[in-house]
Every structure is written in structure tokens, then in C-alpha cells.
Short mmCIF file of N, CA and C in Angstrom, two decimals:
data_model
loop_
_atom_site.label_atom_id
_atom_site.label_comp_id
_atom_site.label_asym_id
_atom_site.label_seq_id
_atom_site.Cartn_x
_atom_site.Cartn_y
_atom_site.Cartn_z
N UNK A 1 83.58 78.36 139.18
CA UNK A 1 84.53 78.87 138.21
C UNK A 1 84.48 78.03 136.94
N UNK A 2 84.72 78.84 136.02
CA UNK A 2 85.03 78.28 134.51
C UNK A 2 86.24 77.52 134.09
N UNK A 3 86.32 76.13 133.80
CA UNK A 3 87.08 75.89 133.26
C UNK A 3 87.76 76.09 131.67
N UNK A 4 87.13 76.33 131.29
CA UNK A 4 87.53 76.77 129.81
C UNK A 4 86.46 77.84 128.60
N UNK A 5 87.25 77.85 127.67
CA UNK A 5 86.02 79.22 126.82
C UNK A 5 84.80 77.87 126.60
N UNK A 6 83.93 79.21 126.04
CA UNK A 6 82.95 78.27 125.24
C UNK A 6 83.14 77.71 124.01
N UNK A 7 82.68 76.12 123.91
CA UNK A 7 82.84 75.76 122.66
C UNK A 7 83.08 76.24 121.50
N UNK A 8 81.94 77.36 121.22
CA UNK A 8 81.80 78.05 119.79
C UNK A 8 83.13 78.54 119.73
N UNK A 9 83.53 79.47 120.95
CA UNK A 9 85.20 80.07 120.88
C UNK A 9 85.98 79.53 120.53
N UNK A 10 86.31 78.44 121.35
CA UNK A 10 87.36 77.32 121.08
C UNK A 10 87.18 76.60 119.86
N UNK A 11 86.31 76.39 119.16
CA UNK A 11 86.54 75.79 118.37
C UNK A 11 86.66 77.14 116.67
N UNK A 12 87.23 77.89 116.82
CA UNK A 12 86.90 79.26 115.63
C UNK A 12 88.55 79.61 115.89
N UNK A 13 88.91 80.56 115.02
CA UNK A 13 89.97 81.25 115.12
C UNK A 13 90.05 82.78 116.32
N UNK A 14 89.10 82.64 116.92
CA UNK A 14 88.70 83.60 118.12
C UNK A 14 89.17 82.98 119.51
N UNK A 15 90.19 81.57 119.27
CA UNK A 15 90.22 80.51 120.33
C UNK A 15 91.49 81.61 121.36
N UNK A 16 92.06 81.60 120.71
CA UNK A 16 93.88 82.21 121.05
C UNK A 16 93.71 83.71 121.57
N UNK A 17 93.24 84.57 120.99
CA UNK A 17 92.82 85.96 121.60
C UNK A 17 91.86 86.57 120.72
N UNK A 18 91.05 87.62 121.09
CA UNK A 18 90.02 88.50 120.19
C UNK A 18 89.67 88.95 121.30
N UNK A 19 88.48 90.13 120.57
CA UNK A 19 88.15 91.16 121.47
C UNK A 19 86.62 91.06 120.64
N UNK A 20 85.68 90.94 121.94
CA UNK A 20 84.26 91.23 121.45
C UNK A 20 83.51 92.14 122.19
N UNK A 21 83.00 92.96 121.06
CA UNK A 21 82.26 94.14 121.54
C UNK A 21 81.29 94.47 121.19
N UNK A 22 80.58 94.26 122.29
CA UNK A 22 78.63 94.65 121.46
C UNK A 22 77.90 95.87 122.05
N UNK A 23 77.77 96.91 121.40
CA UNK A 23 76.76 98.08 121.34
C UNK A 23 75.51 98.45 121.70
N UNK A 24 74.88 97.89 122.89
CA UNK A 24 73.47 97.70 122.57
C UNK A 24 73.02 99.68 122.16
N UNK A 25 72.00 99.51 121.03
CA UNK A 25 71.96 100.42 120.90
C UNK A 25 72.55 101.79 120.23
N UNK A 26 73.50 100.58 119.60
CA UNK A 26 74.70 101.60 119.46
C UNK A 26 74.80 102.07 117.22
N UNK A 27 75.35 103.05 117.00
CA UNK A 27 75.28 103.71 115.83
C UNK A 27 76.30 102.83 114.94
N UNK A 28 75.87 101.97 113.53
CA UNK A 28 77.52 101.79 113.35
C UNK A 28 78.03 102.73 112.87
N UNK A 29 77.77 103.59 111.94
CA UNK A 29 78.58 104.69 112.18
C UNK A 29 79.73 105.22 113.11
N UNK A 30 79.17 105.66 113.96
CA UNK A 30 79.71 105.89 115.24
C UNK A 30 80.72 105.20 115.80
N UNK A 31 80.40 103.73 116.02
CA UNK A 31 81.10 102.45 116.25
C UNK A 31 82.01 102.61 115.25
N UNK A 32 81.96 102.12 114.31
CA UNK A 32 82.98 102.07 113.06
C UNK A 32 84.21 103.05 112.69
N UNK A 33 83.64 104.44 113.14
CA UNK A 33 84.20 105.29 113.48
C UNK A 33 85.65 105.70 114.84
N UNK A 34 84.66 105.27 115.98
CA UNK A 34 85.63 104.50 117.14
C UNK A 34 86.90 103.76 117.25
N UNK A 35 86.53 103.16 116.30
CA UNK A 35 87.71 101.76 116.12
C UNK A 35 88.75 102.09 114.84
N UNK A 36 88.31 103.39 113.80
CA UNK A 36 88.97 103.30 113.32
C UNK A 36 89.00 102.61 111.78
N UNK A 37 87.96 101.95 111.57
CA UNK A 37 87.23 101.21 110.88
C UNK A 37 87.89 102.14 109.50
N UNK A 38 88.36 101.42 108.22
CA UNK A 38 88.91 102.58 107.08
C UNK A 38 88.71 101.04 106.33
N UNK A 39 89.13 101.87 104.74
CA UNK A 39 89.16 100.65 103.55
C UNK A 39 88.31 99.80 103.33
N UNK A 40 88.27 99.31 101.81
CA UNK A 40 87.67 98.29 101.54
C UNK A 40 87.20 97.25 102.66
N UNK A 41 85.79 96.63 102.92
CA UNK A 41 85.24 95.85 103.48
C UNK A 41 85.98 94.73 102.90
N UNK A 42 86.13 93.59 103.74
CA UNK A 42 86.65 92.34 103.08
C UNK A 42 86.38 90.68 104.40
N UNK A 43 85.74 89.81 104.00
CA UNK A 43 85.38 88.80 104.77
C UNK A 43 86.43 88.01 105.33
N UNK A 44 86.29 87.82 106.86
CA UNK A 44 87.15 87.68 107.63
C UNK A 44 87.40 86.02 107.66
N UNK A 45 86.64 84.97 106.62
CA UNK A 45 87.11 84.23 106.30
C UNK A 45 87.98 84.29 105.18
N UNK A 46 88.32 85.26 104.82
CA UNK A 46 89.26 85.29 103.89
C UNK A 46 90.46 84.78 104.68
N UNK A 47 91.14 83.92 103.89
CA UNK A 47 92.93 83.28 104.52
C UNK A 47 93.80 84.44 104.54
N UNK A 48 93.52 85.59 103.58
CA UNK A 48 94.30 86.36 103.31
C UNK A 48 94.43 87.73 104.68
N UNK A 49 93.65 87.35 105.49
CA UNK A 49 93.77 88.30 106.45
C UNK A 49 94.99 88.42 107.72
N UNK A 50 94.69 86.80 107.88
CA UNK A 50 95.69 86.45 108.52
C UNK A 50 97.14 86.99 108.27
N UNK A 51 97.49 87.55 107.05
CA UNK A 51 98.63 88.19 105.94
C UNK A 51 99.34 89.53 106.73
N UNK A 52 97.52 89.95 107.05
CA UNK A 52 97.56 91.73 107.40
C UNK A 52 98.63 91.62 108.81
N UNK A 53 100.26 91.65 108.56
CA UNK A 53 100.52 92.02 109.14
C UNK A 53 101.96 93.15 109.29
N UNK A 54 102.84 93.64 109.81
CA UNK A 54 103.61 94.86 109.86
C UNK A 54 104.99 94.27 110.55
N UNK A 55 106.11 94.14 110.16
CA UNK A 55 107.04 93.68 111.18
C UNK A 55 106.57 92.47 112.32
N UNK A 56 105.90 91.45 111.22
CA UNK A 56 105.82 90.22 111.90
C UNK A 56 104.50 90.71 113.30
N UNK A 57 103.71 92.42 112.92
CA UNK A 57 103.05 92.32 114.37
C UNK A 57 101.63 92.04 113.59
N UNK A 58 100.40 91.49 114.20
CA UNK A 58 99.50 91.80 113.27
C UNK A 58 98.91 93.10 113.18
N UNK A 59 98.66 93.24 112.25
CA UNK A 59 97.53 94.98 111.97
C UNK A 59 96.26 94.15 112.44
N UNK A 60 95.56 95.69 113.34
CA UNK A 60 94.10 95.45 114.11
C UNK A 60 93.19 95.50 112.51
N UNK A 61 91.98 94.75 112.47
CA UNK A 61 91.24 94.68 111.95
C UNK A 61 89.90 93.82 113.02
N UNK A 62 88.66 93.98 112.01
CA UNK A 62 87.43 93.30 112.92
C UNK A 62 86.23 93.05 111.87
N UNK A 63 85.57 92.40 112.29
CA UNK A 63 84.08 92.44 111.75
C UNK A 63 83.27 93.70 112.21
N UNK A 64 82.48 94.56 111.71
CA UNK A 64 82.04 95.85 112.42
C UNK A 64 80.74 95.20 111.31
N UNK A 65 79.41 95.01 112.58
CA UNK A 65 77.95 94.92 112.08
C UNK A 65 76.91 95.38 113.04
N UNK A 66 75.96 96.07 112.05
CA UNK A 66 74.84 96.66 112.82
C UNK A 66 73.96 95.17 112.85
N UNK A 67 73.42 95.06 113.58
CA UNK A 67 72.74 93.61 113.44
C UNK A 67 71.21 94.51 114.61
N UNK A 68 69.83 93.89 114.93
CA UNK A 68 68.99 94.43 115.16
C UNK A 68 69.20 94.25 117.10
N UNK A 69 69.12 95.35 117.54
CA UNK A 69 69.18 95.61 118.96
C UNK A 69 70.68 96.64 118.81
N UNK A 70 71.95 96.69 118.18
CA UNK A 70 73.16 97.46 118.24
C UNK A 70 73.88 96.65 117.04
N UNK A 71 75.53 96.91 117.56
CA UNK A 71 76.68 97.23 116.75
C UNK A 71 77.38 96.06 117.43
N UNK A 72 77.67 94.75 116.68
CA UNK A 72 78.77 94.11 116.93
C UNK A 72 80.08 94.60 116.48
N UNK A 73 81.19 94.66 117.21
CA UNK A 73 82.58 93.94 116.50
C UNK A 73 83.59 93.14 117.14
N UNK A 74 83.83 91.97 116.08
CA UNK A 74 84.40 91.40 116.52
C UNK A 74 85.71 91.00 116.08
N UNK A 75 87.34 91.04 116.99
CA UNK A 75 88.88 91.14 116.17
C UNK A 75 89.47 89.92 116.50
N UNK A 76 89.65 89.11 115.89
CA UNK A 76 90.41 88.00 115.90
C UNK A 76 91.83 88.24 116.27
N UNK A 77 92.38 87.83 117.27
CA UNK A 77 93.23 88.63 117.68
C UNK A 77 93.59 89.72 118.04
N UNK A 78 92.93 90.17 118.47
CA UNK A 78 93.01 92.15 117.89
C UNK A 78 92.43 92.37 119.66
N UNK A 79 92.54 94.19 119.67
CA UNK A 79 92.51 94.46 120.86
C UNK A 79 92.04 95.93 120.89
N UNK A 80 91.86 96.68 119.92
CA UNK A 80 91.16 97.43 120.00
C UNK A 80 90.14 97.90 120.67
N UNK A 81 88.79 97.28 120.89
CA UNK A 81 87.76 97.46 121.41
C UNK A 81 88.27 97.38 122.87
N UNK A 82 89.20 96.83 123.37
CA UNK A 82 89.19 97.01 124.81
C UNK A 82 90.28 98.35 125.79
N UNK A 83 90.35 98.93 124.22
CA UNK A 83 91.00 100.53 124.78
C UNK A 83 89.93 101.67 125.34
N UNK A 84 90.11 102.32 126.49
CA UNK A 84 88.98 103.01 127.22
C UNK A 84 88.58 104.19 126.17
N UNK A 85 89.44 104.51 125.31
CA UNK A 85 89.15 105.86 123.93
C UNK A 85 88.29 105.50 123.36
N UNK A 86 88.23 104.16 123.07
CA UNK A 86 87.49 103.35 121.75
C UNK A 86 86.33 103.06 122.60
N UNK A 87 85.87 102.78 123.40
CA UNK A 87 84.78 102.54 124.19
C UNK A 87 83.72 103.44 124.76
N UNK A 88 84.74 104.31 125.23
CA UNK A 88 83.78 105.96 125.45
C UNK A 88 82.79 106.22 124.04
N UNK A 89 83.49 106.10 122.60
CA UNK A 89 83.24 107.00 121.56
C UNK A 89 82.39 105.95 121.08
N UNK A 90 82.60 104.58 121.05
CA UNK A 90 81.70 103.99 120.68
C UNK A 90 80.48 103.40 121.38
N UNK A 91 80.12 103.92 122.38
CA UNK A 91 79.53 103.94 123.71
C UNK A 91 78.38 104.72 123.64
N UNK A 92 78.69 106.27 123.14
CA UNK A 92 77.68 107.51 122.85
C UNK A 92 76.39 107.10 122.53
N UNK A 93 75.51 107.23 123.37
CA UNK A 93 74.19 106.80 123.01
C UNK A 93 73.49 105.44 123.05
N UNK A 94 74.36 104.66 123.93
CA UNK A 94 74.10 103.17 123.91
C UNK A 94 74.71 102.94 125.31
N UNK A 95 75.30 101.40 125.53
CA UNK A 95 75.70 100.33 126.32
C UNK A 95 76.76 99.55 125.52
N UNK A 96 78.05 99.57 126.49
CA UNK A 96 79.26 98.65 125.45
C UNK A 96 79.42 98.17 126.37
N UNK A 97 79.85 96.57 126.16
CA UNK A 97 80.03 95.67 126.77
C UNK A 97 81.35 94.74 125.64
N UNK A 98 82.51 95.23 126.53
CA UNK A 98 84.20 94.50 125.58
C UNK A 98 84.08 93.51 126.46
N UNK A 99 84.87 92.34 125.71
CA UNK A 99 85.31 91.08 126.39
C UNK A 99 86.70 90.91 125.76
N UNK A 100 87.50 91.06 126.24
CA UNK A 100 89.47 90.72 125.66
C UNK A 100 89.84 89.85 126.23
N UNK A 101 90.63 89.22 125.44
CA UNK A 101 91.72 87.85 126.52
C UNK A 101 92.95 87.99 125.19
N UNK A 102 93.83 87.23 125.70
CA UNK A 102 94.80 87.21 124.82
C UNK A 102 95.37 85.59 124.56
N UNK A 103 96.21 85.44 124.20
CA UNK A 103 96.92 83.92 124.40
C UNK A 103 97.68 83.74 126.02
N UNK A 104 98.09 84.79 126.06
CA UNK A 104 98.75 84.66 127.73
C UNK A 104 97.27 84.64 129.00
N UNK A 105 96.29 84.65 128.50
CA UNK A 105 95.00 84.24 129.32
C UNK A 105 94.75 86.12 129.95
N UNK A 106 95.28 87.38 129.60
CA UNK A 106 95.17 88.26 130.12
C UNK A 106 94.10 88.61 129.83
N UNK A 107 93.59 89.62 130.48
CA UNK A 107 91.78 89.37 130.31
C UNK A 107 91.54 90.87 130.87
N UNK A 108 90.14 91.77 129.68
CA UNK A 108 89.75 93.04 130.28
C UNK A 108 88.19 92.37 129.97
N UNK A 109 87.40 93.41 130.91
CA UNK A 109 85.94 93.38 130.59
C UNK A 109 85.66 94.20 130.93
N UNK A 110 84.95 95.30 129.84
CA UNK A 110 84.79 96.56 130.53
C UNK A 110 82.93 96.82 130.22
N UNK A 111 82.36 97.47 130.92
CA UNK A 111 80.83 98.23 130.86
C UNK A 111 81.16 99.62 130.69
N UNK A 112 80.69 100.09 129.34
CA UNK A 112 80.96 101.81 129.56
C UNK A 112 79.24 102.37 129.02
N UNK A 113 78.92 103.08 129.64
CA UNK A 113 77.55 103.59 129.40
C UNK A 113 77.38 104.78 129.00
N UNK A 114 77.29 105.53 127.26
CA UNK A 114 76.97 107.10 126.96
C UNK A 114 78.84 107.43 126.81
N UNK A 115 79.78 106.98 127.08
CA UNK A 115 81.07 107.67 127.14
C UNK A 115 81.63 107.35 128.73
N UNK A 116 80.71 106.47 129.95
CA UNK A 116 81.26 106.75 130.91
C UNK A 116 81.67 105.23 131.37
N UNK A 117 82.94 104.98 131.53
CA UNK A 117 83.02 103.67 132.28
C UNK A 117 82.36 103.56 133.41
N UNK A 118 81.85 102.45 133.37
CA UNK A 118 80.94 102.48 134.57
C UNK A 118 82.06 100.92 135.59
N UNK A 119 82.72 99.87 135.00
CA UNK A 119 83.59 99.14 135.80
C UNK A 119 83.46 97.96 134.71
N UNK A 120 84.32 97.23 135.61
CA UNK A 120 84.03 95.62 134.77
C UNK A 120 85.64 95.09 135.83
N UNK A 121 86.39 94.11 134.65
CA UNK A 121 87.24 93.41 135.46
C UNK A 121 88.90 93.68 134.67
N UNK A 122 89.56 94.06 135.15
CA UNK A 122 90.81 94.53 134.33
C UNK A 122 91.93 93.85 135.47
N UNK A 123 92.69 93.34 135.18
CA UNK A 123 94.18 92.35 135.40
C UNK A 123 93.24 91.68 136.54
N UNK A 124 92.18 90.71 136.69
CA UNK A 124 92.15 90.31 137.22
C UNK A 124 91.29 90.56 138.83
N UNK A 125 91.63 91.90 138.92
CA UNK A 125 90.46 93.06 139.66
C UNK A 125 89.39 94.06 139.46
N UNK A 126 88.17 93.30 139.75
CA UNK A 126 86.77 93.68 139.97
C UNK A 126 86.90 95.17 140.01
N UNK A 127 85.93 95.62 138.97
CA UNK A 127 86.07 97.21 139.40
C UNK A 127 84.70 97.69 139.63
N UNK A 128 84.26 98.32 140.71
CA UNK A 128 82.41 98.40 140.43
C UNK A 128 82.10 99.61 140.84
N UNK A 129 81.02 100.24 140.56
CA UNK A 129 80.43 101.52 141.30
C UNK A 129 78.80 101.29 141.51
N UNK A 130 78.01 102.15 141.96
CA UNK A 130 76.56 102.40 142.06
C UNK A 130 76.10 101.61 140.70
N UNK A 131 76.35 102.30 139.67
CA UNK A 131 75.88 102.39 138.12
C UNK A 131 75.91 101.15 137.73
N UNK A 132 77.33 100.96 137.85
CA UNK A 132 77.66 99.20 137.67
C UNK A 132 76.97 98.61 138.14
N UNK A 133 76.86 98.31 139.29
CA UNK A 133 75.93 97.30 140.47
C UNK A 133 74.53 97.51 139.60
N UNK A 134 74.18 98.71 139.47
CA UNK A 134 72.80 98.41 139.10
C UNK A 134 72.25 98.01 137.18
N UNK A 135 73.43 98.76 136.63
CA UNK A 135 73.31 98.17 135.08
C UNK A 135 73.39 96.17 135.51
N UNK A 136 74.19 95.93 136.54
CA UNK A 136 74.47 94.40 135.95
C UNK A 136 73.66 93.51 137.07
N UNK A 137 72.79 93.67 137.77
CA UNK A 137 72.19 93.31 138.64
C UNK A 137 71.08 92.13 138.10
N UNK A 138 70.83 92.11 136.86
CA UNK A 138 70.19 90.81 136.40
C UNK A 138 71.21 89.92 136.06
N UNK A 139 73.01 90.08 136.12
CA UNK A 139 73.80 88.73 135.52
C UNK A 139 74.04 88.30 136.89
N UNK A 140 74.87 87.36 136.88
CA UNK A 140 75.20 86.21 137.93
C UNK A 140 76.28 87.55 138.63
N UNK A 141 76.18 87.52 139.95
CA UNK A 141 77.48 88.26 140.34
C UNK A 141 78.77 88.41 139.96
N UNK A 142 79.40 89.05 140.02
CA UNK A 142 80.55 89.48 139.41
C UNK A 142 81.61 88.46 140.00
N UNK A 143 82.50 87.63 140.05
CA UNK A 143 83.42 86.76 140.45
C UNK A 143 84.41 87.94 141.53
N UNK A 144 84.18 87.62 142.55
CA UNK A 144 84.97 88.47 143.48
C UNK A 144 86.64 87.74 143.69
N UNK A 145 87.42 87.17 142.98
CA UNK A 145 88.30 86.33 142.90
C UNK A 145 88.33 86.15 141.36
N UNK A 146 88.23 86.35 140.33
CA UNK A 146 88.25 85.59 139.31
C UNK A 146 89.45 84.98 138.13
N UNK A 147 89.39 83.82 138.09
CA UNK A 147 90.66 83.82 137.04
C UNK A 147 90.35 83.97 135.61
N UNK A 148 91.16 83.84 134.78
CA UNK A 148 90.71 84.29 133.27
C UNK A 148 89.80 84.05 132.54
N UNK A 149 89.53 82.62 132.74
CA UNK A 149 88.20 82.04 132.04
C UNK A 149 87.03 82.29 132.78
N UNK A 150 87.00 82.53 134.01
CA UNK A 150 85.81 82.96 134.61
C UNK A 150 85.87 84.16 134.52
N UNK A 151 86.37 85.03 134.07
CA UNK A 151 86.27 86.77 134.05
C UNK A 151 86.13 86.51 132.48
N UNK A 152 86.43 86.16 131.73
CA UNK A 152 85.77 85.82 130.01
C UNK A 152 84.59 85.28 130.29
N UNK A 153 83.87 84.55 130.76
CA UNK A 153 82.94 83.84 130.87
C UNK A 153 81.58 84.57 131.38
N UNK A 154 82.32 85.37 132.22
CA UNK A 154 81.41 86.89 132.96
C UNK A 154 81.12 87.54 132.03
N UNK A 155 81.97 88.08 131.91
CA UNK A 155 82.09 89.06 130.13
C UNK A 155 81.13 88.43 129.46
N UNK A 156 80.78 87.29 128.74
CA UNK A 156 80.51 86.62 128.18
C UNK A 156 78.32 86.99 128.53
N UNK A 157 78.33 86.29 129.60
CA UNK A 157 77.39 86.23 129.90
C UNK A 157 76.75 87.95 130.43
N UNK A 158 77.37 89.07 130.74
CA UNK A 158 76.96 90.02 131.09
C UNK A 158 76.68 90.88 129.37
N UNK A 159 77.76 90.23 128.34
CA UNK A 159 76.96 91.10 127.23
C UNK A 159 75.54 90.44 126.51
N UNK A 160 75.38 88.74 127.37
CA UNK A 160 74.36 88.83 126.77
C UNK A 160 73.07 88.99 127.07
N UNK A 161 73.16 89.48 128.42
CA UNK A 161 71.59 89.62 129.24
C UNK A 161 72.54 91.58 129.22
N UNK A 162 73.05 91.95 128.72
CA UNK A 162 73.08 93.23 128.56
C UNK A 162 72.94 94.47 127.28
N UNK A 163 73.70 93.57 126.54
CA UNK A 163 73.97 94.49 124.79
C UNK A 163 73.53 93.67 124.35
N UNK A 164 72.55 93.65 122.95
CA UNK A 164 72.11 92.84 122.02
C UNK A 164 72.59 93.82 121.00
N UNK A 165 73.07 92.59 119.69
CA UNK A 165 72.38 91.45 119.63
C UNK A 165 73.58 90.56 120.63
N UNK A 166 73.31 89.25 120.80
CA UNK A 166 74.18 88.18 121.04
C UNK A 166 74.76 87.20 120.65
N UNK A 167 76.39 87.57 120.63
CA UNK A 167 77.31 86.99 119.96
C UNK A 167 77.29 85.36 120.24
N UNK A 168 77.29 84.40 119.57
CA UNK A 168 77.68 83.07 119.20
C UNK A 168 78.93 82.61 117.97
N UNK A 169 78.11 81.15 118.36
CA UNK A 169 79.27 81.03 117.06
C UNK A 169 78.59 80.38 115.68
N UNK A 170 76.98 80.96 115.37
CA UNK A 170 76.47 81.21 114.68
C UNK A 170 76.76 82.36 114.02
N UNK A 171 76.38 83.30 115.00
CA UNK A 171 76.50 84.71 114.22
C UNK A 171 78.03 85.28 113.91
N UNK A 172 79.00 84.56 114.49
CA UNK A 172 80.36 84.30 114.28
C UNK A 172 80.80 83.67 112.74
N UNK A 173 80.05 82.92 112.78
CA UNK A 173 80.34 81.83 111.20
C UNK A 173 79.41 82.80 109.94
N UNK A 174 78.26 83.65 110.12
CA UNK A 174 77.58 84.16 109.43
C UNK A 174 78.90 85.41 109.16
N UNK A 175 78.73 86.37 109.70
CA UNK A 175 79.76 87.62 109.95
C UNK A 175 80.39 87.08 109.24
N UNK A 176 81.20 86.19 109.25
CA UNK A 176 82.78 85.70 108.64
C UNK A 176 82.64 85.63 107.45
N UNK A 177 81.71 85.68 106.94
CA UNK A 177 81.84 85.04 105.55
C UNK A 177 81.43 86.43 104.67
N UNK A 178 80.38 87.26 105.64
CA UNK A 178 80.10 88.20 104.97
C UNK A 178 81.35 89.52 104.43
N UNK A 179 81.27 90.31 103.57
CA UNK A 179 82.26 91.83 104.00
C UNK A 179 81.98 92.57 104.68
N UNK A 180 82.38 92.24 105.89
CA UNK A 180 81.63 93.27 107.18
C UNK A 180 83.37 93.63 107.73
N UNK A 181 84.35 93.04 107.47
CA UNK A 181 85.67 92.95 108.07
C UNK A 181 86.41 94.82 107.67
N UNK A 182 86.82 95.36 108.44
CA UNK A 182 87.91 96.38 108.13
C UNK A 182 89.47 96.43 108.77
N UNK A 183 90.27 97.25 107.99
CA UNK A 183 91.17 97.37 108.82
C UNK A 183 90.53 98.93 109.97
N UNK A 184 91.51 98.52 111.35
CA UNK A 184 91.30 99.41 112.32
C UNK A 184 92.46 100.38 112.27
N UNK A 185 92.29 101.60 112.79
CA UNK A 185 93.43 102.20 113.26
C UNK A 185 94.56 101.67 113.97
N UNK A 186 95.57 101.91 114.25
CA UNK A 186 96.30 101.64 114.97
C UNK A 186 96.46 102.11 116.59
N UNK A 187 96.18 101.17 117.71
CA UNK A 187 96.26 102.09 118.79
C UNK A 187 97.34 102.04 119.66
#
């Protein structure tokens, strides 16, 4: 088991909660579309984002990038990508692989393939089928017990021997700076 996120995480504003979601394969269009993606592009190192918020709640926003192999996005705080609507649609024609946690350590990881969930790990319980077993059969087994950081850590490691490209905290610090950031719909 995992004791804690990975460095790159912990040490970024992605430490406390975010949602990462990578496309292998996937349209940004399509993706961008999914989530809701509207307005001016604007870089998510901007201070001013932190701002975007509504009755003290924050408004969803993300980084949304086609990068070579699929479609990253990634929400600093945010939770979007780990709604089953947003995953189906941004799914179409590819492999999505969400990773969510929050500050309370709550944790989804979902695999959806073409529009179809295929399983992952939601409150804590393993969800698997045929499809599953065999899409994830090159990562480390699935934690049959897992607590939060080891079901992030799964997540972690299943999008990256699964969806490319692969998220760090390189391509984390690059993204950030660029205007790749939108606001999302509301879900």
C-alpha cells in the first residue's frame, strides 16, 4: 500500500483535490465538449483562477490538451471528469482513464472504453468485469482492499501503462502556464 500521493502531486496545487483525465486516443474536440469546456482560454497559473468562484463554491474549470497519443484534462480541485456523463462522451472513440480524490481522501477511478464503463474503484470498492480484467491486465493488480492513496496511486499507474500521453509534474508545470485552462459546465 501507498503511503502518500506522488511527489509531483503533493508538491503543486493538485495536492488537496483534482481530477485527472487522460483520453488515449481521444478527440479534443469531443473531450472539450464533454466537460463543458466554454470561454476564453486562460493559464491555470494564473492567481486569478483561484477567484473563479460562486457563493464561496468553486466554479469547475481545467486544463483541456491534445498532447500526442490523446486528450489530457486536468481540474485543480474540480470534479468533473469523474462524472459517468462526462466520461461516456468523452470516451467515444478512445480509452478514459479519471483519477479523483478530494481533500476528505474520497477517491473515484474509473476505465470507460467507446462510451462504456468498463469498472475501476468508486468509495473504496473494486468494480471489475471481463473487459476490465483484460484492458488492465498489464498494470499491477487492482488493490482488492484499497485505501485512498493506494486507489489514487492505481489510478495513477493504470493511466499510465493505459491512456497516453502521461501525466507528471512536468507536463503539469508546462500546461499551467500555457492557455489551455477553461471554465467547465456545471455538473
Amino acid at each position: 500500500m501507498s503511503t502518500e500521493l506522488p511527489t509531483w502531486i503533493t508538491a503543486t496545487e493538485l495536492a488537496d483535490a483534482a481530477t485527472i483525465t487522460v483520453v488515449r486516443d481521444g478527440d479534443l474536440t469531443r473531450v472539450a465538449e464533454a466537460f463543458g469546456a466554454h470561454g476564453e482560454p486562460f493559464a491555470a497559473s494564473d492567481p486569478s483562477v483561484w477567484e473563479l468562484v460562486d457563493d464561496g463554491v468553486p466554479l469547475p474549470w481545467g486544463v483541456v490538451a491534445a498532447l500526442e497519443g490523446g486528450v489530457v484534462v486536468i481540474e485543480p480541485n474540480g470534479w468533473v471528469g469523474s462524472t459517468p456523463e462526462v466520461l461516456a462522451s468523452a470516451s467515444v472513440g478512445g480509452l478514459a482513464v479519471a483519477v479523483y480524490w478530494n481533500v476528505n481522501m474520497l477517491t473515484e477511478i474509473a476505465i470507460v472504453e467507446d462510451g462504456v464503463a468498463l469498472g475501476g474503484i468508486s468509495d473504496m470498492q473494486v468494480h471489475t468485469g471481463a473487459r476490465f480484467d483484460e484492458v488492465v491486465r498489464d498494470v499491477r493488480p487492482v488493490p482488492s482492499d484499497p485505501d485512498p492513496i493506494d486507489a489514487v496511486a492505481w489510478g495513477l499507474e493504470a493511466q499510465a501503462a493505459l491512456a497516453r500521453p502521461v501525466v507528471d509534474g512536468a507536463l503539469w508545470s508546462r500546461l499551467a502556464d500555457l492557455s489551455t485552462a477553461y471554465r467547465f459546465r456545471e455538473v
